[in-house]
Amino acid sequence: DGGITQSPKYLFRKEGQNVTLSCEQNLNHDAMYWYRQDPGQGLRLIYYSQIVNDFQKGDIAEGYSVSREKKESFPLTVTSAQKNPTAFYLCASSHPPLGGSYEQYFGPGTRLTVT
Amino acid sequence: AQSVSQHNHHVILSEAASLELGCNYSYGGTVNLFWYVQYPGQHLQLLLKYFSGDPLVKGIKGFEAEFIKSKFSFNLRKPSVQWSDTAEYFCAVNAWRGSTLGRLYFGRGTQLTVWP
């Protein structure tokens, strides 16, 4: 079954701790993305990677870090420097644009609560 | 940077009513346009997309959208909504700059509630 998996579904952490969210895809997509979803704010791009060992900051990268050591994996670390980390985090992937095709496929998300 | 505006934040309808959700974007060049839907407790999934050709595109579950280039709009429509259409709807845009396709920009979303 092809798709994107994110684990865990719910995550609770104490303030001041770093936490890493997992994202794995078996769609053989080159590009992967992390978004943050907050009520009324839509999806905001945190980081994206178009190829292994390369990634770029999105609109709200401060307080987050990523790595892309394998094509199928794109973990996101929420560091203690992130001022408001409680949110719903979505991972997505896509093929690079070939002939105009560029839709993104989304995982089920991880809801992070930091207290 | 591009921006995507969804003017309706929360729409409440009765079953069988017609639906139109507005989406406007700010980029003047060649664009790809998408509507995504997030049903309660489910993954964000693609509803429909426009890349080129016929500006009226049809998607899943009876939804359609019309690309009007002169108005920078890509409004979503459905002639008769059902209770099961209750969800959050997101418009998204990316733009071609020469031969390079930029990243996707999302609107803030519209929550649709359909009463049975």
Short mmCIF file of N, CA and C in Angstrom, two decimals, chain B residues 1-82:
data_model
loop_
_atom_site.label_atom_id
_atom_site.label_comp_id
_atom_site.label_asym_id
_atom_site.label_seq_id
_atom_site.Cartn_x
_atom_site.Cartn_y
_atom_site.Cartn_z
N ALA B 1 6.46 37.57 -2.73
CA ALA B 1 5.90 36.23 -2.54
C ALA B 1 4.45 36.21 -2.98
N GLN B 2 4.02 35.03 -3.41
CA GLN B 2 2.62 34.90 -3.79
C GLN B 2 1.74 34.90 -2.55
N SER B 3 0.46 35.18 -2.77
CA SER B 3 -0.50 35.00 -1.70
C SER B 3 -1.76 34.38 -2.28
N VAL B 4 -2.47 33.67 -1.43
CA VAL B 4 -3.71 33.02 -1.82
C VAL B 4 -4.76 33.44 -0.81
N SER B 5 -5.87 33.97 -1.30
CA SER B 5 -6.93 34.45 -0.41
C SER B 5 -8.18 33.60 -0.55
N GLN B 6 -8.65 33.13 0.58
CA GLN B 6 -9.95 32.46 0.62
C GLN B 6 -10.83 33.34 1.50
N HIS B 7 -11.82 33.95 0.91
CA HIS B 7 -12.56 35.00 1.60
C HIS B 7 -13.57 34.47 2.59
N ASN B 8 -14.03 33.26 2.37
CA ASN B 8 -15.01 32.68 3.28
C ASN B 8 -14.30 31.81 4.29
N HIS B 9 -14.38 32.16 5.56
CA HIS B 9 -13.70 31.37 6.57
C HIS B 9 -14.58 30.22 7.05
N HIS B 10 -15.87 30.48 7.14
CA HIS B 10 -16.78 29.42 7.58
C HIS B 10 -18.09 29.60 6.81
N VAL B 11 -18.49 28.55 6.12
CA VAL B 11 -19.73 28.56 5.35
C VAL B 11 -20.65 27.48 5.92
N ILE B 12 -21.90 27.88 6.16
CA ILE B 12 -22.89 26.94 6.70
C ILE B 12 -24.03 26.84 5.70
N LEU B 13 -24.35 25.62 5.27
CA LEU B 13 -25.40 25.40 4.28
C LEU B 13 -26.29 24.25 4.71
N SER B 14 -27.47 24.24 4.15
CA SER B 14 -28.35 23.07 4.29
C SER B 14 -28.13 22.14 3.13
N GLU B 15 -28.41 20.86 3.35
CA GLU B 15 -28.26 19.89 2.26
C GLU B 15 -29.06 20.35 1.05
N ALA B 16 -28.49 20.08 -0.13
CA ALA B 16 -29.10 20.41 -1.44
C ALA B 16 -28.85 21.86 -1.85
N ALA B 17 -28.29 22.67 -0.95
CA ALA B 17 -27.97 24.04 -1.35
C ALA B 17 -26.77 24.02 -2.29
N SER B 18 -26.63 25.09 -3.07
CA SER B 18 -25.47 25.20 -3.96
C SER B 18 -24.32 25.85 -3.21
N LEU B 19 -23.12 25.50 -3.64
CA LEU B 19 -21.91 25.96 -2.96
C LEU B 19 -21.00 26.69 -3.93
N GLU B 20 -20.44 27.80 -3.49
CA GLU B 20 -19.32 28.40 -4.21
C GLU B 20 -18.36 28.96 -3.18
N LEU B 21 -17.13 28.49 -3.22
CA LEU B 21 -16.07 28.98 -2.34
C LEU B 21 -15.08 29.77 -3.17
N GLY B 22 -14.78 30.96 -2.71
CA GLY B 22 -13.89 31.84 -3.47
C GLY B 22 -12.42 31.60 -3.18
N CYS B 23 -11.60 31.75 -4.23
CA CYS B 23 -10.15 31.68 -4.10
C CYS B 23 -9.54 32.66 -5.08
N ASN B 24 -8.70 33.55 -4.60
CA ASN B 24 -7.96 34.48 -5.45
C ASN B 24 -6.48 34.38 -5.12
N TYR B 25 -5.64 34.57 -6.13
CA TYR B 25 -4.20 34.49 -5.92
C TYR B 25 -3.55 35.73 -6.50
N SER B 26 -2.27 35.93 -6.17
CA SER B 26 -1.65 37.21 -6.51
C SER B 26 -0.66 37.15 -7.66
N TYR B 27 -0.32 35.98 -8.19
CA TYR B 27 0.74 35.90 -9.20
C TYR B 27 0.19 36.07 -10.60
N GLY B 28 0.91 36.85 -11.45
CA GLY B 28 0.40 37.15 -12.77
C GLY B 28 0.83 36.23 -13.88
N GLY B 29 1.73 35.30 -13.64
CA GLY B 29 2.24 34.43 -14.69
C GLY B 29 1.47 33.12 -14.78
N THR B 30 2.13 32.11 -15.31
CA THR B 30 1.52 30.79 -15.48
C THR B 30 1.45 30.09 -14.13
N VAL B 31 0.28 29.59 -13.82
CA VAL B 31 0.07 28.97 -12.50
C VAL B 31 -0.54 27.58 -12.62
N ASN B 32 -0.29 26.78 -11.61
CA ASN B 32 -1.03 25.54 -11.38
C ASN B 32 -1.91 25.78 -10.16
N LEU B 33 -3.13 25.30 -10.21
CA LEU B 33 -4.10 25.60 -9.16
C LEU B 33 -4.71 24.31 -8.62
N PHE B 34 -4.97 24.30 -7.33
CA PHE B 34 -5.46 23.09 -6.67
C PHE B 34 -6.53 23.45 -5.64
N TRP B 35 -7.42 22.53 -5.43
CA TRP B 35 -8.28 22.53 -4.25
C TRP B 35 -8.05 21.21 -3.53
N TYR B 36 -7.74 21.34 -2.23
CA TYR B 36 -7.60 20.18 -1.36
C TYR B 36 -8.74 20.19 -0.35
N VAL B 37 -9.08 19.00 0.15
CA VAL B 37 -10.14 18.88 1.14
C VAL B 37 -9.65 18.04 2.32
N GLN B 38 -10.07 18.44 3.50
CA GLN B 38 -9.70 17.70 4.71
C GLN B 38 -10.99 17.35 5.44
N TYR B 39 -11.45 16.10 5.28
CA TYR B 39 -12.62 15.63 6.01
C TYR B 39 -12.23 15.38 7.46
N PRO B 40 -13.17 15.47 8.37
CA PRO B 40 -12.86 15.28 9.79
C PRO B 40 -12.12 13.98 10.04
N GLY B 41 -10.94 14.09 10.64
CA GLY B 41 -10.17 12.90 10.99
C GLY B 41 -9.46 12.22 9.84
N GLN B 42 -9.47 12.83 8.67
CA GLN B 42 -8.85 12.19 7.52
C GLN B 42 -7.67 13.00 6.97
N HIS B 43 -6.91 12.35 6.06
CA HIS B 43 -5.79 13.01 5.40
C HIS B 43 -6.29 14.16 4.55
N LEU B 44 -5.45 15.13 4.35
CA LEU B 44 -5.68 16.15 3.34
C LEU B 44 -5.58 15.46 1.98
N GLN B 45 -6.58 15.65 1.12
CA GLN B 45 -6.56 14.97 -0.17
C GLN B 45 -6.94 15.92 -1.29
N LEU B 46 -6.47 15.60 -2.48
CA LEU B 46 -6.70 16.45 -3.63
C LEU B 46 -8.14 16.31 -4.11
N LEU B 47 -8.80 17.45 -4.30
CA LEU B 47 -10.17 17.47 -4.80
C LEU B 47 -10.18 17.64 -6.32
N LEU B 48 -9.38 18.60 -6.79
CA LEU B 48 -9.23 18.82 -8.22
C LEU B 48 -8.04 19.72 -8.47
N LYS B 49 -7.63 19.79 -9.74
CA LYS B 49 -6.44 20.58 -10.09
C LYS B 49 -6.59 21.15 -11.50
N TYR B 50 -5.92 22.27 -11.72
CA TYR B 50 -5.85 22.87 -13.04
C TYR B 50 -4.38 23.09 -13.39
N PHE B 51 -3.97 22.57 -14.55
CA PHE B 51 -2.63 22.82 -15.05
C PHE B 51 -2.68 23.64 -16.34
N SER B 52 -3.55 23.26 -17.25
CA SER B 52 -3.66 23.97 -18.52
C SER B 52 -4.93 23.47 -19.22
N GLY B 53 -5.27 24.14 -20.33
CA GLY B 53 -6.40 23.68 -21.13
C GLY B 53 -7.72 24.24 -20.64
N ASP B 54 -8.75 23.42 -20.65
CA ASP B 54 -10.10 23.84 -20.30
C ASP B 54 -10.10 24.46 -18.90
N PRO B 55 -10.55 25.73 -18.78
CA PRO B 55 -10.50 26.37 -17.47
C PRO B 55 -11.53 25.84 -16.48
N LEU B 56 -12.48 25.06 -16.96
CA LEU B 56 -13.46 24.44 -16.08
C LEU B 56 -13.00 23.01 -15.81
N VAL B 57 -12.64 22.75 -14.56
CA VAL B 57 -12.13 21.41 -14.23
C VAL B 57 -13.09 20.72 -13.29
N LYS B 58 -13.19 19.42 -13.48
CA LYS B 58 -14.08 18.63 -12.63
C LYS B 58 -13.24 17.75 -11.71
N GLY B 59 -13.71 17.62 -10.49
CA GLY B 59 -13.00 16.80 -9.53
C GLY B 59 -13.86 15.68 -9.01
N ILE B 60 -13.45 15.19 -7.85
CA ILE B 60 -14.18 14.08 -7.25
C ILE B 60 -15.44 14.58 -6.56
N LYS B 61 -16.38 13.69 -6.35
CA LYS B 61 -17.60 13.93 -5.57
C LYS B 61 -18.44 15.08 -6.11
N GLY B 62 -18.41 15.33 -7.41
CA GLY B 62 -19.27 16.32 -8.02
C GLY B 62 -18.78 17.75 -7.93
N PHE B 63 -17.58 17.97 -7.44
CA PHE B 63 -17.04 19.32 -7.36
C PHE B 63 -16.44 19.75 -8.70
N GLU B 64 -16.47 21.03 -8.95
CA GLU B 64 -15.82 21.61 -10.10
C GLU B 64 -15.27 22.98 -9.72
N ALA B 65 -14.32 23.46 -10.52
CA ALA B 65 -13.76 24.78 -10.28
C ALA B 65 -13.48 25.43 -11.62
N GLU B 66 -13.59 26.75 -11.64
CA GLU B 66 -13.34 27.50 -12.86
C GLU B 66 -12.18 28.45 -12.67
N PHE B 67 -11.21 28.34 -13.56
CA PHE B 67 -10.06 29.24 -13.56
C PHE B 67 -10.39 30.44 -14.43
N ILE B 68 -10.41 31.62 -13.83
CA ILE B 68 -10.62 32.86 -14.59
C ILE B 68 -9.35 33.68 -14.46
N LYS B 69 -8.53 33.63 -15.50
CA LYS B 69 -7.21 34.26 -15.44
C LYS B 69 -7.30 35.76 -15.20
N SER B 70 -8.25 36.41 -15.86
CA SER B 70 -8.37 37.87 -15.76
C SER B 70 -8.74 38.31 -14.36
N LYS B 71 -9.35 37.41 -13.60
CA LYS B 71 -9.76 37.74 -12.23
C LYS B 71 -8.83 37.10 -11.20
N PHE B 72 -7.82 36.38 -11.65
CA PHE B 72 -6.91 35.67 -10.74
C PHE B 72 -7.71 34.81 -9.76
N SER B 73 -8.71 34.13 -10.28
CA SER B 73 -9.59 33.38 -9.38
C SER B 73 -9.69 31.92 -9.79
N PHE B 74 -10.03 31.09 -8.82
CA PHE B 74 -10.21 29.66 -9.03
C PHE B 74 -11.26 29.19 -8.03
N ASN B 75 -12.49 29.57 -8.27
CA ASN B 75 -13.56 29.29 -7.32
C ASN B 75 -14.06 27.85 -7.43
N LEU B 76 -14.38 27.31 -6.29
CA LEU B 76 -14.87 25.94 -6.20
C LEU B 76 -16.39 25.95 -6.14
N ARG B 77 -17.01 25.00 -6.87
CA ARG B 77 -18.47 24.98 -6.90
C ARG B 77 -18.99 23.55 -6.78
N LYS B 78 -20.20 23.47 -6.25
CA LYS B 78 -20.94 22.20 -6.27
C LYS B 78 -22.42 22.55 -6.29
N PRO B 79 -23.19 22.00 -7.22
CA PRO B 79 -24.58 22.42 -7.37
C PRO B 79 -25.47 22.04 -6.18
N SER B 80 -25.14 20.93 -5.51
CA SER B 80 -26.02 20.46 -4.45
C SER B 80 -25.15 19.73 -3.40
N VAL B 81 -24.98 20.36 -2.26
CA VAL B 81 -24.09 19.78 -1.25
C VAL B 81 -24.80 18.72 -0.44
N GLN B 82 -23.99 17.83 0.15
CA GLN B 82 -24.50 16.78 1.03
C GLN B 82 -23.85 16.93 2.39
#
